[in-house]
Protein backbone atom coordinates (compact mmCIF):
# COMPACT_ATOMS: atom_id res chain seq x y z
CA UNK A 1 0.00 0.00 0.00
CA UNK A 2 0.94 3.59 -0.47
CA UNK A 3 1.02 6.15 2.27
CA UNK A 4 -1.24 9.17 2.12
CA UNK A 5 0.21 12.64 2.64
CA UNK A 6 -1.61 12.87 5.97
CA UNK A 7 0.14 9.84 7.44
CA UNK A 8 3.53 11.12 6.24
CA UNK A 9 3.00 14.45 7.98
CA UNK A 10 1.80 12.64 11.10
CA UNK A 11 4.99 10.57 11.05
CA UNK A 12 7.09 13.72 10.71
CA UNK A 13 5.28 15.25 13.72
CA UNK A 14 5.89 12.11 15.79
CA UNK A 15 9.63 12.27 15.01
CA UNK A 16 9.70 15.98 15.91
CA UNK A 17 7.80 15.36 19.17
CA UNK A 18 10.25 12.59 20.14
CA UNK A 19 13.20 14.90 19.45
CA UNK A 20 11.74 17.74 21.53
CA UNK A 21 10.91 15.43 24.44
CA UNK A 22 14.44 14.04 24.75
CA UNK A 23 16.53 15.35 27.63
CA UNK A 24 19.61 17.31 26.72
CA UNK A 25 21.91 19.58 28.74
CA UNK A 26 20.94 23.23 28.54
CA UNK A 27 22.97 24.85 31.35
CA UNK A 28 26.26 24.02 33.06
CA UNK A 29 28.15 25.61 35.93
CA UNK A 30 30.68 24.76 38.63
CA UNK A 31 30.56 25.96 42.21
CA UNK A 32 33.32 28.31 43.41
CA UNK A 33 35.58 25.41 44.48
CA UNK A 34 35.26 23.75 41.05
CA UNK A 35 34.46 20.49 42.85
CA UNK A 36 30.73 20.42 42.09
CA UNK A 37 29.34 20.48 38.55
CA UNK A 38 25.66 21.35 38.06
CA UNK A 39 23.95 20.39 34.80
CA UNK A 40 20.43 21.60 34.02
CA UNK A 41 18.47 19.97 31.24
CA UNK A 42 15.66 20.59 28.79
CA UNK A 43 13.09 18.89 31.02
CA UNK A 44 13.72 20.90 34.21
CA UNK A 45 16.02 18.47 35.97
CA UNK A 46 19.30 19.51 37.61
CA UNK A 47 21.98 16.90 38.20
CA UNK A 48 25.04 17.59 40.34
CA UNK A 49 28.31 15.71 40.21
CA UNK A 50 31.03 16.04 42.84
CA UNK A 51 34.26 15.64 40.91
CA UNK A 52 37.95 15.35 41.69
CA UNK A 53 40.77 16.04 39.26
CA UNK A 54 43.93 14.03 39.77
CA UNK A 55 46.71 13.30 37.28
CA UNK A 56 44.79 15.08 34.51
CA UNK A 57 41.84 12.73 35.04
CA UNK A 58 38.37 13.72 36.18
CA UNK A 59 36.83 11.32 38.68
CA UNK A 60 33.17 11.40 39.72
CA UNK A 61 32.99 11.09 43.50
CA UNK A 62 29.23 11.51 43.98
CA UNK A 63 26.05 12.31 42.05
CA UNK A 64 22.71 13.71 43.18
CA UNK A 65 19.68 15.41 41.69
CA UNK A 66 18.22 18.77 42.66
CA UNK A 67 14.45 18.52 42.39
CA UNK A 68 11.71 21.12 42.47
CA UNK A 69 8.19 20.45 41.18
CA UNK A 70 7.96 24.03 39.88
CA UNK A 71 10.88 23.35 37.49
CA UNK A 72 9.58 19.98 36.24
CA UNK A 73 9.14 20.09 32.47
CA UNK A 74 10.64 23.57 32.02
CA UNK A 75 14.03 23.92 30.39
CA UNK A 76 16.82 25.12 32.68
CA UNK A 77 18.48 28.07 30.94
CA UNK A 78 20.82 29.25 33.67
CA UNK A 79 22.22 27.96 36.94
CA UNK A 80 23.58 30.37 39.53
CA UNK A 81 25.25 28.96 42.63
CA UNK A 82 25.02 31.21 45.68
CA UNK A 83 28.54 32.32 46.66
CA UNK A 84 28.02 31.16 50.24
CA UNK A 85 27.03 27.65 49.16
CA UNK A 86 29.38 25.27 50.95
CA UNK A 87 30.07 22.03 49.11
CSV table of N, CA and C in Angstrom, one decimal:
chain,number,residue,atom,x,y,z
A,1,UNK,N,0.8,-1.2,0.0
A,1,UNK,CA,0.0,0.0,0.0
A,1,UNK,C,0.9,1.2,0.0
A,2,UNK,N,0.3,2.3,-0.5
A,2,UNK,CA,0.9,3.6,-0.5
A,2,UNK,C,0.5,4.4,0.7
A,3,UNK,N,1.3,5.3,1.2
A,3,UNK,CA,1.0,6.1,2.3
A,3,UNK,C,0.4,7.4,1.8
A,4,UNK,N,-0.6,7.9,2.5
A,4,UNK,CA,-1.2,9.2,2.1
A,4,UNK,C,-0.4,10.3,2.7
A,5,UNK,N,-0.6,11.5,2.2
A,5,UNK,CA,0.2,12.6,2.6
A,5,UNK,C,0.0,12.9,4.1
A,6,UNK,N,-1.3,12.6,4.6
A,6,UNK,CA,-1.6,12.9,6.0
A,6,UNK,C,-0.8,12.0,6.9
A,7,UNK,N,-0.6,10.7,6.6
A,7,UNK,CA,0.1,9.8,7.4
A,7,UNK,C,1.6,10.2,7.4
A,8,UNK,N,2.1,10.7,6.3
A,8,UNK,CA,3.5,11.1,6.2
A,8,UNK,C,3.8,12.3,7.2
A,9,UNK,N,2.9,13.3,7.1
A,9,UNK,CA,3.0,14.5,8.0
A,9,UNK,C,2.9,14.0,9.4
A,10,UNK,N,2.0,13.1,9.7
A,10,UNK,CA,1.8,12.6,11.1
A,10,UNK,C,3.1,12.0,11.6
A,11,UNK,N,3.7,11.2,10.7
A,11,UNK,CA,5.0,10.6,11.1
A,11,UNK,C,6.1,11.6,11.3
A,12,UNK,N,6.1,12.7,10.5
A,12,UNK,CA,7.1,13.7,10.7
A,12,UNK,C,6.9,14.4,12.1
A,13,UNK,N,5.6,14.6,12.4
A,13,UNK,CA,5.3,15.3,13.7
A,13,UNK,C,5.7,14.4,14.9
A,14,UNK,N,5.5,13.1,14.7
A,14,UNK,CA,5.9,12.1,15.8
A,14,UNK,C,7.4,12.2,16.0
A,15,UNK,N,8.2,12.2,14.9
A,15,UNK,CA,9.6,12.3,15.0
A,15,UNK,C,10.0,13.6,15.7
A,16,UNK,N,9.4,14.7,15.3
A,16,UNK,CA,9.7,16.0,15.9
A,16,UNK,C,9.4,16.0,17.4
A,17,UNK,N,8.2,15.4,17.8
A,17,UNK,CA,7.8,15.4,19.2
A,17,UNK,C,8.8,14.5,20.0
A,18,UNK,N,9.3,13.4,19.4
A,18,UNK,CA,10.2,12.6,20.1
A,18,UNK,C,11.6,13.3,20.3
A,19,UNK,N,12.0,14.1,19.3
A,19,UNK,CA,13.2,14.9,19.4
A,19,UNK,C,13.1,16.0,20.5
A,20,UNK,N,12.0,16.7,20.6
A,20,UNK,CA,11.7,17.7,21.5
A,20,UNK,C,11.7,17.2,23.0
A,21,UNK,N,11.1,16.0,23.1
A,21,UNK,CA,10.9,15.4,24.4
A,21,UNK,C,12.2,14.8,25.0
A,22,UNK,N,13.2,14.6,24.2
A,22,UNK,CA,14.4,14.0,24.8
A,22,UNK,C,15.2,15.0,25.7
A,23,UNK,N,15.8,14.5,26.7
A,23,UNK,CA,16.5,15.4,27.6
A,23,UNK,C,17.9,15.7,27.0
A,24,UNK,N,18.3,16.9,27.1
A,24,UNK,CA,19.6,17.3,26.7
A,24,UNK,C,20.1,18.4,27.6
A,25,UNK,N,21.4,18.5,27.9
A,25,UNK,CA,21.9,19.6,28.7
A,25,UNK,C,21.6,21.0,28.2
A,26,UNK,N,21.2,21.9,29.0
A,26,UNK,CA,20.9,23.2,28.5
A,26,UNK,C,21.6,24.3,29.4
A,27,UNK,N,22.2,23.9,30.5
A,27,UNK,CA,23.0,24.8,31.4
A,27,UNK,C,24.0,24.1,32.2
A,28,UNK,N,25.2,24.6,32.3
A,28,UNK,CA,26.3,24.0,33.1
A,28,UNK,C,26.9,25.1,33.9
A,29,UNK,N,27.3,24.7,35.1
A,29,UNK,CA,28.1,25.6,35.9
A,29,UNK,C,28.8,24.8,37.0
A,30,UNK,N,30.0,25.3,37.5
A,30,UNK,CA,30.7,24.8,38.6
A,30,UNK,C,30.4,25.7,39.8
A,31,UNK,N,30.6,25.1,41.0
A,31,UNK,CA,30.6,26.0,42.2
A,31,UNK,C,31.9,26.7,42.3
A,32,UNK,N,32.1,27.5,43.3
A,32,UNK,CA,33.3,28.3,43.4
A,32,UNK,C,34.6,27.4,43.6
A,33,UNK,N,34.4,26.3,44.2
A,33,UNK,CA,35.6,25.4,44.5
A,33,UNK,C,35.9,24.6,43.3
A,34,UNK,N,35.1,24.6,42.3
A,34,UNK,CA,35.3,23.7,41.1
A,34,UNK,C,35.2,22.2,41.3
A,35,UNK,N,34.6,21.9,42.5
A,35,UNK,CA,34.5,20.5,42.9
A,35,UNK,C,33.1,20.0,42.6
A,36,UNK,N,32.1,20.8,42.3
A,36,UNK,CA,30.7,20.4,42.1
A,36,UNK,C,30.2,21.0,40.8
A,37,UNK,N,29.9,20.1,39.9
A,37,UNK,CA,29.3,20.5,38.5
A,37,UNK,C,27.8,20.3,38.5
A,38,UNK,N,27.1,21.4,38.2
A,38,UNK,CA,25.7,21.3,38.1
A,38,UNK,C,25.3,21.4,36.6
A,39,UNK,N,24.4,20.5,36.2
A,39,UNK,CA,23.9,20.4,34.8
A,39,UNK,C,22.4,20.4,34.8
A,40,UNK,N,21.9,21.5,34.2
A,40,UNK,CA,20.4,21.6,34.0
A,40,UNK,C,20.1,21.1,32.6
A,41,UNK,N,18.8,20.5,32.5
A,41,UNK,CA,18.5,20.0,31.2
A,41,UNK,C,17.2,20.6,30.7
A,42,UNK,N,16.8,20.1,29.5
A,42,UNK,CA,15.7,20.6,28.8
A,42,UNK,C,14.3,20.2,29.4
A,43,UNK,N,14.3,19.3,30.4
A,43,UNK,CA,13.1,18.9,31.0
A,43,UNK,C,13.0,19.4,32.5
A,44,UNK,N,13.8,20.3,32.9
A,44,UNK,CA,13.7,20.9,34.2
A,44,UNK,C,14.4,20.1,35.3
A,45,UNK,N,15.3,19.2,35.0
A,45,UNK,CA,16.0,18.5,36.0
A,45,UNK,C,17.4,19.0,36.1
A,46,UNK,N,17.9,19.1,37.4
A,46,UNK,CA,19.3,19.5,37.6
A,46,UNK,C,20.0,18.4,38.3
A,47,UNK,N,21.1,17.9,37.6
A,47,UNK,CA,22.0,16.9,38.2
A,47,UNK,C,23.2,17.6,38.7
A,48,UNK,N,23.8,17.0,39.8
A,48,UNK,CA,25.0,17.6,40.3
A,48,UNK,C,26.0,16.4,40.5
A,49,UNK,N,27.2,16.7,40.1
A,49,UNK,CA,28.3,15.7,40.2
A,49,UNK,C,29.4,16.3,41.0
A,50,UNK,N,29.8,15.6,42.1
A,50,UNK,CA,31.0,16.0,42.8
A,50,UNK,C,32.2,15.4,42.1
A,51,UNK,N,33.2,16.2,41.7
A,51,UNK,CA,34.3,15.6,40.9
A,51,UNK,C,35.6,15.9,41.6
A,52,UNK,N,36.6,15.2,41.2
A,52,UNK,CA,37.9,15.3,41.7
A,52,UNK,C,38.9,15.2,40.5
A,53,UNK,N,39.8,16.1,40.4
A,53,UNK,CA,40.8,16.0,39.3
A,53,UNK,C,42.1,15.6,39.8
A,54,UNK,N,42.6,14.5,39.3
A,54,UNK,CA,43.9,14.0,39.8
A,54,UNK,C,44.7,13.4,38.6
A,55,UNK,N,45.9,13.8,38.4
A,55,UNK,CA,46.7,13.3,37.3
A,55,UNK,C,46.0,13.5,35.9
A,56,UNK,N,45.5,14.7,35.7
A,56,UNK,CA,44.8,15.1,34.5
A,56,UNK,C,43.6,14.2,34.2
A,57,UNK,N,43.0,13.6,35.2
A,57,UNK,CA,41.8,12.7,35.0
A,57,UNK,C,40.7,13.2,35.9
A,58,UNK,N,39.5,13.3,35.4
A,58,UNK,CA,38.4,13.7,36.2
A,58,UNK,C,37.7,12.5,36.7
A,59,UNK,N,37.5,12.4,38.0
A,59,UNK,CA,36.8,11.3,38.7
A,59,UNK,C,35.5,11.8,39.3
A,60,UNK,N,34.4,11.1,39.1
A,60,UNK,CA,33.2,11.4,39.7
A,60,UNK,C,33.2,10.7,41.1
A,61,UNK,N,33.0,11.6,42.1
A,61,UNK,CA,33.0,11.1,43.5
A,61,UNK,C,31.6,10.8,44.0
A,62,UNK,N,30.6,11.6,43.5
A,62,UNK,CA,29.2,11.5,44.0
A,62,UNK,C,28.3,12.1,42.9
A,63,UNK,N,27.1,11.8,43.0
A,63,UNK,CA,26.1,12.3,42.1
A,63,UNK,C,24.8,12.4,42.8
A,64,UNK,N,24.0,13.6,42.6
A,64,UNK,CA,22.7,13.7,43.2
A,64,UNK,C,21.9,14.6,42.3
A,65,UNK,N,20.6,14.6,42.5
A,65,UNK,CA,19.7,15.4,41.7
A,65,UNK,C,19.1,16.5,42.6
A,66,UNK,N,18.9,17.7,42.0
A,66,UNK,CA,18.2,18.8,42.7
A,66,UNK,C,16.8,18.8,42.1
A,67,UNK,N,15.8,18.6,42.9
A,67,UNK,CA,14.4,18.5,42.4
A,67,UNK,C,13.6,19.6,42.9
A,68,UNK,N,12.7,20.1,42.1
A,68,UNK,CA,11.7,21.1,42.5
A,68,UNK,C,10.5,21.0,41.5
A,69,UNK,N,9.3,20.7,42.0
A,69,UNK,CA,8.2,20.5,41.2
A,69,UNK,C,7.9,21.6,40.3
A,70,UNK,N,8.2,22.8,40.7
A,70,UNK,CA,8.0,24.0,39.9
A,70,UNK,C,8.8,24.1,38.6
A,71,UNK,N,10.0,23.4,38.6
A,71,UNK,CA,10.9,23.3,37.5
A,71,UNK,C,10.6,22.2,36.6
A,72,UNK,N,9.8,21.2,37.0
A,72,UNK,CA,9.6,20.0,36.2
A,72,UNK,C,9.0,20.3,34.9
A,73,UNK,N,9.6,19.9,33.8
A,73,UNK,CA,9.1,20.1,32.5
A,73,UNK,C,9.6,21.4,31.8
A,74,UNK,N,10.2,22.3,32.6
A,74,UNK,CA,10.6,23.6,32.0
A,74,UNK,C,12.2,23.5,31.8
A,75,UNK,N,12.6,23.9,30.7
A,75,UNK,CA,14.0,23.9,30.4
A,75,UNK,C,14.8,24.8,31.4
A,76,UNK,N,15.9,24.3,31.8
A,76,UNK,CA,16.8,25.1,32.7
A,76,UNK,C,17.7,25.9,31.8
A,77,UNK,N,17.7,27.2,31.8
A,77,UNK,CA,18.5,28.1,30.9
A,77,UNK,C,19.7,28.6,31.6
A,78,UNK,N,19.7,28.7,32.9
A,78,UNK,CA,20.8,29.3,33.7
A,78,UNK,C,20.8,28.7,35.1
A,79,UNK,N,22.0,28.4,35.6
A,79,UNK,CA,22.2,28.0,36.9
A,79,UNK,C,23.2,28.9,37.6
A,80,UNK,N,22.7,29.5,38.8
A,80,UNK,CA,23.6,30.4,39.5
A,80,UNK,C,23.7,29.8,40.9
A,81,UNK,N,25.0,29.5,41.3
A,81,UNK,CA,25.3,29.0,42.6
A,81,UNK,C,25.5,30.1,43.6
A,82,UNK,N,24.8,30.1,44.7
A,82,UNK,CA,25.0,31.2,45.7
A,82,UNK,C,26.5,31.2,46.2
A,83,UNK,N,27.1,32.3,46.3
A,83,UNK,CA,28.5,32.3,46.7
A,83,UNK,C,28.8,31.7,48.0
A,84,UNK,N,27.8,31.7,48.9
A,84,UNK,CA,28.0,31.2,50.2
A,84,UNK,C,27.7,29.7,50.3
A,85,UNK,N,27.3,29.1,49.2
A,85,UNK,CA,27.0,27.6,49.2
A,85,UNK,C,28.3,26.9,49.5
A,86,UNK,N,28.2,26.1,50.5
A,86,UNK,CA,29.4,25.3,50.9
A,86,UNK,C,29.2,23.8,50.4
A,87,UNK,N,30.2,23.4,49.7
A,87,UNK,CA,30.1,22.0,49.1
A,87,UNK,C,31.0,21.0,49.8
